[in-house]
Coordinates of N, CA, C and O in Angstrom, one line a residue:
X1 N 105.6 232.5 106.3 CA 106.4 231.4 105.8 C 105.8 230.1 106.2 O 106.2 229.0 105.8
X2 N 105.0 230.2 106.9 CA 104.4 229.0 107.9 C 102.6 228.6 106.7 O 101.8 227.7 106.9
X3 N 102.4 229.3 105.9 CA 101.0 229.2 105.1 C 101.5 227.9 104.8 O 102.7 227.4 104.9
X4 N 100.1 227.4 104.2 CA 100.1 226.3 103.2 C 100.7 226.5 101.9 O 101.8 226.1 101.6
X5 N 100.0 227.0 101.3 CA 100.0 227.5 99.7 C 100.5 229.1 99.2 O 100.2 230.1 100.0
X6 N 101.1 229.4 98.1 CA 101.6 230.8 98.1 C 100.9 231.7 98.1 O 101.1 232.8 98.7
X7 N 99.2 231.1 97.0 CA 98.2 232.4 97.1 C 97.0 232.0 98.3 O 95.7 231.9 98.2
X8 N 97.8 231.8 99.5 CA 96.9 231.8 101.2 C 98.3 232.6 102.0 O 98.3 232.9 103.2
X9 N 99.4 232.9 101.2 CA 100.2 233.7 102.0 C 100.6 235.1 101.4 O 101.8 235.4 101.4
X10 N 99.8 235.8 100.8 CA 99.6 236.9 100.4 C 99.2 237.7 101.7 O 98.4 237.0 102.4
X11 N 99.4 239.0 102.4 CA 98.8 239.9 103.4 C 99.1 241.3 102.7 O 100.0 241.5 101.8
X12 N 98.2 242.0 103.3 CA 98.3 243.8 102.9 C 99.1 244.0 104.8 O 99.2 243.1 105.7
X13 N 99.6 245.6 104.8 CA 100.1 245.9 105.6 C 99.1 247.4 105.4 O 99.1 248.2 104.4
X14 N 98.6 247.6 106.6 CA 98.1 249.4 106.5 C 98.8 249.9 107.3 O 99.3 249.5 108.4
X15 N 98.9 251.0 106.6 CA 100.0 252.3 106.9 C 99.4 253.5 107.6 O 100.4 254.3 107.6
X16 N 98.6 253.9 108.0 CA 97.8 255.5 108.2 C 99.0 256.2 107.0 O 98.5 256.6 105.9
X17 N 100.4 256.2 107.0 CA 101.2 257.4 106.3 C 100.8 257.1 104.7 O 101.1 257.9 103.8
X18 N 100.1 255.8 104.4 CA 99.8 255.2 102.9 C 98.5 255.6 102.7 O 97.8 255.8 103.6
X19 N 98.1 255.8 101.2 CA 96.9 256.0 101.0 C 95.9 254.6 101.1 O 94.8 254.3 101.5
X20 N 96.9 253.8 100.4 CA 96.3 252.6 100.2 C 97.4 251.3 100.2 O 98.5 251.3 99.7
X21 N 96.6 250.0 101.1 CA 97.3 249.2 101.5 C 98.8 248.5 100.6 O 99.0 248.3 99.4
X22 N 99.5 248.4 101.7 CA 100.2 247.8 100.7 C 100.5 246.3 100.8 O 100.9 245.8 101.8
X23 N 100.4 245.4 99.5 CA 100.7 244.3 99.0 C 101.8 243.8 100.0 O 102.8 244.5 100.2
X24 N 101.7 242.6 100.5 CA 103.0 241.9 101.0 C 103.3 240.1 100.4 O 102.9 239.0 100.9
X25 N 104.0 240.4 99.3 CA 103.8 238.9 98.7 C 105.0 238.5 98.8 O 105.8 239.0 97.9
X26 N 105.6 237.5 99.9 CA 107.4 237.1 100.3 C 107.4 236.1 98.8 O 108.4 236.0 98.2
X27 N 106.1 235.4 98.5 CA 106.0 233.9 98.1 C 105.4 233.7 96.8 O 105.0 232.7 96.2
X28 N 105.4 235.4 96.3 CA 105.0 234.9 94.8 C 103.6 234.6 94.3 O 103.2 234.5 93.2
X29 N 103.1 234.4 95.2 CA 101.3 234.1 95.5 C 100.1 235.0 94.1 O 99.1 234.6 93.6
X30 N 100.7 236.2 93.8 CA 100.0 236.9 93.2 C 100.5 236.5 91.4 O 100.0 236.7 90.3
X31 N 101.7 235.9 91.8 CA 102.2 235.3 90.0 C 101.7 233.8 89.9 O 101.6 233.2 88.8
X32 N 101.3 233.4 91.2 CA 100.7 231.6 90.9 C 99.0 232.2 90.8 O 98.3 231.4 90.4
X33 N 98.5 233.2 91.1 CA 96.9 233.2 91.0 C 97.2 233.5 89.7 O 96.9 232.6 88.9
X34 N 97.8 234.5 89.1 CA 97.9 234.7 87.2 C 97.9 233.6 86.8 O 96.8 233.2 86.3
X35 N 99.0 232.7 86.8 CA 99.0 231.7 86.4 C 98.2 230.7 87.1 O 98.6 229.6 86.7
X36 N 97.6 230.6 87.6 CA 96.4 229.4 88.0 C 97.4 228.1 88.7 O 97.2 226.9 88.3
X37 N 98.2 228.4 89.6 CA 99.3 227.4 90.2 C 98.6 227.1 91.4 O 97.8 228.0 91.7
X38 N 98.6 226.0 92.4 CA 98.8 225.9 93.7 C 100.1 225.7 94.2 O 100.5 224.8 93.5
X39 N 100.9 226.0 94.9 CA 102.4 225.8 95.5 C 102.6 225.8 96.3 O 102.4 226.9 96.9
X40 N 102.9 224.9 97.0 CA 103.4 225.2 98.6 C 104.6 225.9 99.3 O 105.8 225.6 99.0
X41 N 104.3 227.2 100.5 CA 105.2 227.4 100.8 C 106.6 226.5 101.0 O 106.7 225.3 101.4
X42 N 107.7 227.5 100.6 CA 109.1 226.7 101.2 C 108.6 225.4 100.4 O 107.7 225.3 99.6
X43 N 109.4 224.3 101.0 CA 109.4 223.0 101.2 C 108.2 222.4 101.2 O 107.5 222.8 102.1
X44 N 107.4 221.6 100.2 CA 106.7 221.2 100.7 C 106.2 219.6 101.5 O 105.1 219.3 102.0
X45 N 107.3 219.0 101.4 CA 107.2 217.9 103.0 C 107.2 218.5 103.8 O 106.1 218.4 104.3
X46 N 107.9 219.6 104.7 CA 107.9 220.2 105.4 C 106.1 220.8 105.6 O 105.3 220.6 106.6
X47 N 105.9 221.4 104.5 CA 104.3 222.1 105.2 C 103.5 221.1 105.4 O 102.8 221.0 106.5
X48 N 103.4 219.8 104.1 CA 102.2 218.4 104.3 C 102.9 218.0 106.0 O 102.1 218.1 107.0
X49 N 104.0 217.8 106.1 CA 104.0 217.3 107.6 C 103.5 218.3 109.4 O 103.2 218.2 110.6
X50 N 103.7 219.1 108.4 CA 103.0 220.3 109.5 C 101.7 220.0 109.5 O 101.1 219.8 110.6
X51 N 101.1 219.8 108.5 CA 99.6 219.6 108.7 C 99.2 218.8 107.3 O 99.5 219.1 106.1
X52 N 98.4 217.7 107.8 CA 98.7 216.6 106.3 C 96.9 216.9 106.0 O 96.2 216.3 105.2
X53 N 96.6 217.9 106.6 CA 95.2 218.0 105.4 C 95.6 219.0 104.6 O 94.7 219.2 103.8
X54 N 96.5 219.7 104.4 CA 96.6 219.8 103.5 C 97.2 219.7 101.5 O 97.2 220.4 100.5
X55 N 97.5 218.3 102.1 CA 97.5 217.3 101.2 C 95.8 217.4 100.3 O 95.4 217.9 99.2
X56 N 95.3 217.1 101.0 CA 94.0 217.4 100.5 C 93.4 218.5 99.5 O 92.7 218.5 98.4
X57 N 94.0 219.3 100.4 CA 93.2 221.0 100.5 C 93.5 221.7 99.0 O 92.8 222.5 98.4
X58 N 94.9 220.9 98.9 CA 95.9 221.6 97.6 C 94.9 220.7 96.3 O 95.4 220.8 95.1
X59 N 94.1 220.3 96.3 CA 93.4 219.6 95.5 C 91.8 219.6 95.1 O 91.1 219.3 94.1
X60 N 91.8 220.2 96.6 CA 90.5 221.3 96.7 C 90.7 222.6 95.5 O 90.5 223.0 94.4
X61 N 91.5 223.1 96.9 CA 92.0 224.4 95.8 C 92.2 224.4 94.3 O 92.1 225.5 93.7
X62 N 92.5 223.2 93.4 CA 92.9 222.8 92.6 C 91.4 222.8 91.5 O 91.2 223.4 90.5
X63 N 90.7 221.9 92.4 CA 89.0 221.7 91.5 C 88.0 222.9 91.8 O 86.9 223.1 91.3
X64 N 88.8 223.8 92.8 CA 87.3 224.9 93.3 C 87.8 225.6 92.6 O 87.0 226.6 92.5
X65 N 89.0 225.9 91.7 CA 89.7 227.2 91.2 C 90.4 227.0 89.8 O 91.0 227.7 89.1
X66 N 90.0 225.6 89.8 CA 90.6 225.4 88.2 C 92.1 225.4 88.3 O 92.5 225.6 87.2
X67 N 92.9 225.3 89.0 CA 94.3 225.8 88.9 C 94.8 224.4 88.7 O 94.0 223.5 88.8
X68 N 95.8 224.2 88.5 CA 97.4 223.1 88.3 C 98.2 223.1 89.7 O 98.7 224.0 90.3
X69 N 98.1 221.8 89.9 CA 99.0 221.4 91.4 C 100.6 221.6 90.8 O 101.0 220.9 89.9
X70 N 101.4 222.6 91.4 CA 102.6 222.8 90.9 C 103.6 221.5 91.3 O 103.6 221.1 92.5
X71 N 104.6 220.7 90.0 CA 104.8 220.0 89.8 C 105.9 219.1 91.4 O 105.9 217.9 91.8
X72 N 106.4 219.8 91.9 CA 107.3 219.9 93.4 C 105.9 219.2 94.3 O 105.7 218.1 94.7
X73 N 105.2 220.4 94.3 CA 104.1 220.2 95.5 C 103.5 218.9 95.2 O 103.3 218.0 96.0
X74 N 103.2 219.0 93.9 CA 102.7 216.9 93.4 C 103.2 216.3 94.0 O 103.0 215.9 95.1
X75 N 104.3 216.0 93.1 CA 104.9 215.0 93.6 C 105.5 214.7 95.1 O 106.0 213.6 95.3
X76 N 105.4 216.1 96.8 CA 105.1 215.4 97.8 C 104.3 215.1 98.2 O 104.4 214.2 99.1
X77 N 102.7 215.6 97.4 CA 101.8 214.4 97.8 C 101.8 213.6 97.6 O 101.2 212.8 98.3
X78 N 102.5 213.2 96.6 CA 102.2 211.7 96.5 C 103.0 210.8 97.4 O 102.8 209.7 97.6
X79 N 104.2 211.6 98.0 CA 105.4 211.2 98.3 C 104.7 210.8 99.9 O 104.9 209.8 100.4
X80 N 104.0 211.6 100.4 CA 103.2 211.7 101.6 C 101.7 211.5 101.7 O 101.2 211.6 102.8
X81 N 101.0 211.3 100.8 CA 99.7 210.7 100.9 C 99.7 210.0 102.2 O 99.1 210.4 103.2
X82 N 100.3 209.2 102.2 CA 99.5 208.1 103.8 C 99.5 208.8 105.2 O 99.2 208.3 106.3
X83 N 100.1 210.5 105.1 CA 99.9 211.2 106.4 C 98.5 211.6 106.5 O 98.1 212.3 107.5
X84 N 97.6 211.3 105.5 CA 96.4 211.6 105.7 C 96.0 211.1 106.5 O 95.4 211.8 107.3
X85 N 95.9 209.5 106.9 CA 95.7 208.9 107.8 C 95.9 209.3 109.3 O 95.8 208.5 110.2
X86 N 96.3 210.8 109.5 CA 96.7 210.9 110.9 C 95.5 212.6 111.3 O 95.6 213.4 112.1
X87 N 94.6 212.2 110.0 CA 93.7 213.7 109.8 C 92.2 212.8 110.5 O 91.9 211.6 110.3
X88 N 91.5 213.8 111.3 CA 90.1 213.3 111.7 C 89.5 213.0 110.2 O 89.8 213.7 109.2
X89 N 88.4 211.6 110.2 CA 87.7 211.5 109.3 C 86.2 213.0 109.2 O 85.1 213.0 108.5
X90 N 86.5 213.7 109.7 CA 85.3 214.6 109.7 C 86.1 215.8 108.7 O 85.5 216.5 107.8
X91 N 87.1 215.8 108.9 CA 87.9 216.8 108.2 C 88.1 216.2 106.5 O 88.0 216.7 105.4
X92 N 88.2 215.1 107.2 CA 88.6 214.9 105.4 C 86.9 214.6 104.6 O 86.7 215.0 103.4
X93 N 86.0 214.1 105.3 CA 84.8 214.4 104.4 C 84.3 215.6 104.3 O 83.2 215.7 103.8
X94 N 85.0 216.8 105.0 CA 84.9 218.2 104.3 C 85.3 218.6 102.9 O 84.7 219.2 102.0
X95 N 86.6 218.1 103.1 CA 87.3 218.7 102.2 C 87.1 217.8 100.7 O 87.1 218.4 99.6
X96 N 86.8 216.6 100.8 CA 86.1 215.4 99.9 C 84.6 216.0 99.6 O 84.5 215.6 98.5
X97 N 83.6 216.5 100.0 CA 82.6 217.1 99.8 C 82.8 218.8 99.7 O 81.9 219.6 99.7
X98 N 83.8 219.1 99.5 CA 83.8 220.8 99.1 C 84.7 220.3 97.7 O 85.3 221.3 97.4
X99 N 85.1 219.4 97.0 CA 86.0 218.7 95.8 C 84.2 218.6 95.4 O 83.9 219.6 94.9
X100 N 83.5 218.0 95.5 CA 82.3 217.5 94.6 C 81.1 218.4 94.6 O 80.0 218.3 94.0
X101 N 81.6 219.2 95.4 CA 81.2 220.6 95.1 C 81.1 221.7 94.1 O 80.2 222.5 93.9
X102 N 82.2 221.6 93.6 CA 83.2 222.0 92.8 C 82.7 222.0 91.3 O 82.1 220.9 91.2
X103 N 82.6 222.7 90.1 CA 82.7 222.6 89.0 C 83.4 221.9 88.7 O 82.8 221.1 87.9
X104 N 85.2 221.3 88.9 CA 85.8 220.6 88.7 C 86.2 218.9 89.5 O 87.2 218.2 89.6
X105 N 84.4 218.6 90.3 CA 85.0 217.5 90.6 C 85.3 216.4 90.5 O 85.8 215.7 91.4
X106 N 84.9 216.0 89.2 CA 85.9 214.7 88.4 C 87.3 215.3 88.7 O 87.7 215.0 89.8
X107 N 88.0 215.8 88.1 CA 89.1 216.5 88.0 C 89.7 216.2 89.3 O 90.8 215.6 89.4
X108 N 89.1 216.6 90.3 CA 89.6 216.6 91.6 C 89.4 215.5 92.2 O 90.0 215.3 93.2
X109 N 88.7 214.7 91.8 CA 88.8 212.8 92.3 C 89.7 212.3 91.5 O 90.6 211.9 92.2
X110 N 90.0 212.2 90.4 CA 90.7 212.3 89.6 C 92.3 212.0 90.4 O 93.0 211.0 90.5
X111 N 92.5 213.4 90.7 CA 93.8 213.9 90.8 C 94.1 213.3 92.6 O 95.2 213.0 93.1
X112 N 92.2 213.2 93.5 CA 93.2 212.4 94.6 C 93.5 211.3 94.5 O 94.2 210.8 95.4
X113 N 93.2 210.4 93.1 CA 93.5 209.1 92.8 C 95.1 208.8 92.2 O 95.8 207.8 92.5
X114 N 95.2 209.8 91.6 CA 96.4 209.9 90.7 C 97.4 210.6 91.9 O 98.4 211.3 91.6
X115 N 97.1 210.5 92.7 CA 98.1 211.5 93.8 C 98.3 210.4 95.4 O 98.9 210.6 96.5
X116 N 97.5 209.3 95.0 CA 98.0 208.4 95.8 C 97.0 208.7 97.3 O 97.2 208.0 98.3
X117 N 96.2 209.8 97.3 CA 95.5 210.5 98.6 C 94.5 209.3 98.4 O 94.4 208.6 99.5
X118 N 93.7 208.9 97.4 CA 92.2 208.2 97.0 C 92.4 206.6 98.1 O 91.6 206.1 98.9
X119 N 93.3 206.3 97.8 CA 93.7 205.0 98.5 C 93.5 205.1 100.0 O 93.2 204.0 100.5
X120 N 93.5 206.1 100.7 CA 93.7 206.0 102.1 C 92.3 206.5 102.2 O 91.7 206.2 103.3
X121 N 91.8 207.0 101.6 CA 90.2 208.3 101.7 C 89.2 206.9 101.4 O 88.4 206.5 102.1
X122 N 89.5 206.5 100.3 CA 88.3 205.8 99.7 C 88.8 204.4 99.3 O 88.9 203.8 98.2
X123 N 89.3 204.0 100.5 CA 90.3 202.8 99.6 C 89.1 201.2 98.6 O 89.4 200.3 97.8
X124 N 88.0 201.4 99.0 CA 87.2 200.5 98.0 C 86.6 201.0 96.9 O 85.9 200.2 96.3
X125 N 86.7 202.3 96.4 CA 87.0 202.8 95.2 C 88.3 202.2 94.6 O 88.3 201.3 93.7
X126 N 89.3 202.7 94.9 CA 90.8 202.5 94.5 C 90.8 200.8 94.2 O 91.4 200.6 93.2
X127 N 90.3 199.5 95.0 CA 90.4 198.4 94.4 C 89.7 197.8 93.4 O 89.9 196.6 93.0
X128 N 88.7 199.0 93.0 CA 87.9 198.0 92.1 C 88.5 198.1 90.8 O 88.2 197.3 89.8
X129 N 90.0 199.5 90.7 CA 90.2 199.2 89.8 C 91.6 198.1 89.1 O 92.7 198.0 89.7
X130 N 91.4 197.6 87.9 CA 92.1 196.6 87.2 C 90.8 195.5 87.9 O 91.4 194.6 88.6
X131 N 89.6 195.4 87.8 CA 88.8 194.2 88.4 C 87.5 194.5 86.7 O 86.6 195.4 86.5
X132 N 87.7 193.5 85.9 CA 86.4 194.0 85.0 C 85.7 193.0 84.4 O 86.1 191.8 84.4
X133 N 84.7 193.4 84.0 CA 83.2 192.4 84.4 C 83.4 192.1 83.1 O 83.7 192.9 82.2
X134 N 83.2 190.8 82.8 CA 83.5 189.9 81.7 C 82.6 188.9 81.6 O 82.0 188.7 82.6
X135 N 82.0 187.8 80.3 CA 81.6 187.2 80.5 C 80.6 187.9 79.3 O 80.6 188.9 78.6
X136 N 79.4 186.4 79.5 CA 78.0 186.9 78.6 C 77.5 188.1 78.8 O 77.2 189.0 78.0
X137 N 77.3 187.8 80.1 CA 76.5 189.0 80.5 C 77.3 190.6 80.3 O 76.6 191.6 80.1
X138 N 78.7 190.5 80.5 CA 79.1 191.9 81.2 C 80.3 192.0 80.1 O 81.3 191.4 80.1
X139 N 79.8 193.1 79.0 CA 81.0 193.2 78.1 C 81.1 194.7 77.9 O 80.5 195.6 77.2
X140 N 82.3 194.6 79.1 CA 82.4 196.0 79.4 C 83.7 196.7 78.7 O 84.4 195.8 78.2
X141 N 84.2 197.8 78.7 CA 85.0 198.4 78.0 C 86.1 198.7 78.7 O 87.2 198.3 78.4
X142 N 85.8 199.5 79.9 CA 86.6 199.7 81.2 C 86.2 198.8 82.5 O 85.1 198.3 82.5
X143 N 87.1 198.4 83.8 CA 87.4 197.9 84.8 C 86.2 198.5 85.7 O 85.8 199.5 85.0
X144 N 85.8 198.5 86.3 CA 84.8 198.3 87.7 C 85.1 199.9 88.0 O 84.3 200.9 87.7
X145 N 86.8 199.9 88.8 CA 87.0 202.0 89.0 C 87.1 202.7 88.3 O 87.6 203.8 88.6
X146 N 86.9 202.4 86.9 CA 86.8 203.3 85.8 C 85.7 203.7 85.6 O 85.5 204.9 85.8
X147 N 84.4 202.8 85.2 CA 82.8 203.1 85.4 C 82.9 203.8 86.6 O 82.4 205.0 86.5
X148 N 83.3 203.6 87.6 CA 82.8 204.4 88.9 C 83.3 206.1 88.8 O 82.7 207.1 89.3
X149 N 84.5 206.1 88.1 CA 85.1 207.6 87.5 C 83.9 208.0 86.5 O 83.0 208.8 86.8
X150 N 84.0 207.7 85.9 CA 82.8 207.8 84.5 C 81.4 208.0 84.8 O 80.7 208.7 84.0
X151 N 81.0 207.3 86.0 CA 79.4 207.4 86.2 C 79.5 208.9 87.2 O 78.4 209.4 87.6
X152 N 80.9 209.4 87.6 CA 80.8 210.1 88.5 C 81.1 211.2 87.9 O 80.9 212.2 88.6
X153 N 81.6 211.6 86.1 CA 82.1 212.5 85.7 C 80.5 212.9 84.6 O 80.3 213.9 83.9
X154 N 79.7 211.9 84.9 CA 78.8 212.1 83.5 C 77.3 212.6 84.5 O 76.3 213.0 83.9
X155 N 77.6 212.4 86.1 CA 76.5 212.9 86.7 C 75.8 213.9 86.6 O 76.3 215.1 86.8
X156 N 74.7 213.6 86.3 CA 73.5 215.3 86.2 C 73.1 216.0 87.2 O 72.3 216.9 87.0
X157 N 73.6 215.7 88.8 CA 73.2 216.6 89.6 C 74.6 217.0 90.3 O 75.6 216.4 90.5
X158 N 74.1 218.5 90.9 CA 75.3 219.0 91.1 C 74.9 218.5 92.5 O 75.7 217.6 92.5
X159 N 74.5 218.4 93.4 CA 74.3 217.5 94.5 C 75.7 216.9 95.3 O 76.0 215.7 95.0
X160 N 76.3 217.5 96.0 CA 77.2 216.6 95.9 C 77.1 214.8 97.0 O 78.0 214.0 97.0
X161 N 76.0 214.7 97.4 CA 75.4 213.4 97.8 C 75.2 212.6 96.8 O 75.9 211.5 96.8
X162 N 74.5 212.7 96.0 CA 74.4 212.6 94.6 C 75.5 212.0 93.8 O 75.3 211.0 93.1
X163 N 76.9 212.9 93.7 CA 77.8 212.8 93.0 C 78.7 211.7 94.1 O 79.5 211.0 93.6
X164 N 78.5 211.5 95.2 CA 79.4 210.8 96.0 C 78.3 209.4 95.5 O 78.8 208.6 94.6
X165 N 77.2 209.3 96.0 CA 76.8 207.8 95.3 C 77.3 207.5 94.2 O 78.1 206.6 94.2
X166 N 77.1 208.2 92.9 CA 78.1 207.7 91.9 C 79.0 207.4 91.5 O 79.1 206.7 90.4
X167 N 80.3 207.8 92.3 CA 81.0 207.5 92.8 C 81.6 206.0 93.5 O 82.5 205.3 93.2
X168 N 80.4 205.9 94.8 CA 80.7 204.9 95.1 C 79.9 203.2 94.9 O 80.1 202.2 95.5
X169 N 78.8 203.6 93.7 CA 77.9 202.9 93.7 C 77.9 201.5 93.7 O 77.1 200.8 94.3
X170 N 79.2 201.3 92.9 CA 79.4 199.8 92.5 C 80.4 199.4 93.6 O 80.4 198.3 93.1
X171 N 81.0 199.2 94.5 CA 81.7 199.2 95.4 C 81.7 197.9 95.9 O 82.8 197.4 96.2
X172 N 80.4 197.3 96.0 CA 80.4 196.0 96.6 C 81.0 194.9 95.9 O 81.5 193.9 96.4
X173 N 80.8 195.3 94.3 CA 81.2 194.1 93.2 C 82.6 193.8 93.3 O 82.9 193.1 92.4
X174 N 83.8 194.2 94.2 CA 84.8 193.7 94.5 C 84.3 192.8 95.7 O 85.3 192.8 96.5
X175 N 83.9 192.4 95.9 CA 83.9 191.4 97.2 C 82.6 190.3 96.8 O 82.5 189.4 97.5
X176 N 81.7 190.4 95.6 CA 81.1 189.6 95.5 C 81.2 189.0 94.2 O 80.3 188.2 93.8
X177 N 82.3 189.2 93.4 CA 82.3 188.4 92.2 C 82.9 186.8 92.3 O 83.6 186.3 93.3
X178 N 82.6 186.3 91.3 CA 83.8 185.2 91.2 C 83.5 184.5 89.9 O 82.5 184.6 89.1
X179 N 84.7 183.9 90.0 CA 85.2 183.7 88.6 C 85.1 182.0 88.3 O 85.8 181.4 89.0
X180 N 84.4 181.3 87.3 CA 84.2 180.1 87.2 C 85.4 179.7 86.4 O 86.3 180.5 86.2
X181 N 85.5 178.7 86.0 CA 86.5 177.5 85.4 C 87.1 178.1 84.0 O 88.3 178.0 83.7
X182 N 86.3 178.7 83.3 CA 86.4 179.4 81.9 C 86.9 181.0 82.0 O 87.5 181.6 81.2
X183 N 86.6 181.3 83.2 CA 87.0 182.4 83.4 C 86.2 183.6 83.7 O 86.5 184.7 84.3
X184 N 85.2 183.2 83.2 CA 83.7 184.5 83.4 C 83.8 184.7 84.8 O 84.2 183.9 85.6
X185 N 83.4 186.0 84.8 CA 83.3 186.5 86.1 C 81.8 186.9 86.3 O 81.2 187.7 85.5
X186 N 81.1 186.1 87.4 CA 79.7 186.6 88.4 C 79.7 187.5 89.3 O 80.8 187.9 89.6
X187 N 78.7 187.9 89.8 CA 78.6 189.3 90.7 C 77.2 188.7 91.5 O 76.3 188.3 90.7
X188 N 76.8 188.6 92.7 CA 76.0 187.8 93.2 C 75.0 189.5 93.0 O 75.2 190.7 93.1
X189 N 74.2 188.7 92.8 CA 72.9 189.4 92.7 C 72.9 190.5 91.3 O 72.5 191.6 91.3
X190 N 73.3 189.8 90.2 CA 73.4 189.8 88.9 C 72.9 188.7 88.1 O 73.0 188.7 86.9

């Protein structure tokens, strides 16, 4: 009852009197892998506060496996994102580099953005967006952290070094634009 997620609290029990092991599922774990669910044991404030990387992890799990964050467990991430802040940074660029790893890791940046996690992980990603380059020069379609989604969803190497540069490429152009009298926006060293 203490696992994270339902299908990490699945165990066999061996019997010598059994031929073959038997299944011990309290939590339903083997109906959320059918269905492609992550869920958190019990309560889930209760488990993110027991341990807030797994805020994370459920998101990992999410892009390494293709599955759906079950709608409860969402919504306490989001509700608890900022306990990430009490996880070592060595931990969380594990689990941020096993996400871009992943077949699914747009999807899975994606969803730590939309889950309120991206803000505390990567918080100068998270401001570039509603910031967009305007002007003669820059007639762009989407905002600054939308290119930075897009340059990160259209990457050609599976690298995940690679995929984190594109990611965070443009990063700086929040802190070096500005905006003249008419309204154009500059970017120093543009």
């Amino acid at each position: 009852s203490r696992r994270d997620f339902t299908i990490n609290a699945i165990a066999i029990e061996l019997d010598s009197s059994h031929p073959k092991p038997i299944i011990v599922d309290l939590f339903k774990g083997q109906e959320d892998l059918k269905n492609k669910i992550i869920r958190a044991v019990g309560d889930p404030d209760i488990r993110f506060k027991e341990d807030a990387l797994r805020l994370i992890r459920a998101v990992r799990f999410s892009a390494q496996l293709n599955f759906k964050v079950e709608e409860k467990t969402l919504e306490s991430i989001k509700k608890n994102a900022q306990l990430i802040q009490n996880i070592s940074w060595e931990r969380i660029r594990d689990e941020l580099f096993k996400i871009l790893e992943s077949d699914n890791y747009y999807e899975g940046i994606v969803l730590l953005k939309d889950s309120g996690l991206l803000q505390f992980i990567l918080p100068e990603v998270t401001k570039c967006f509603g910031i967009v380059q305007e002007g003669p020069r820059h007639a762009r379609v989407y905002d600054i952290g939308e290119h930075l989604l897009l340059s990160l969803k259209f990457c050609p190497s599976k690298d995940p070094l690679v995929r984190f540069a594109c990611l965070v490429h443009d990063i700086g152009k929040l802190d070096t634009f500005r905006k003249d009298e008419k309204g154009n926006v500059t970017f120093y060293g543009h």
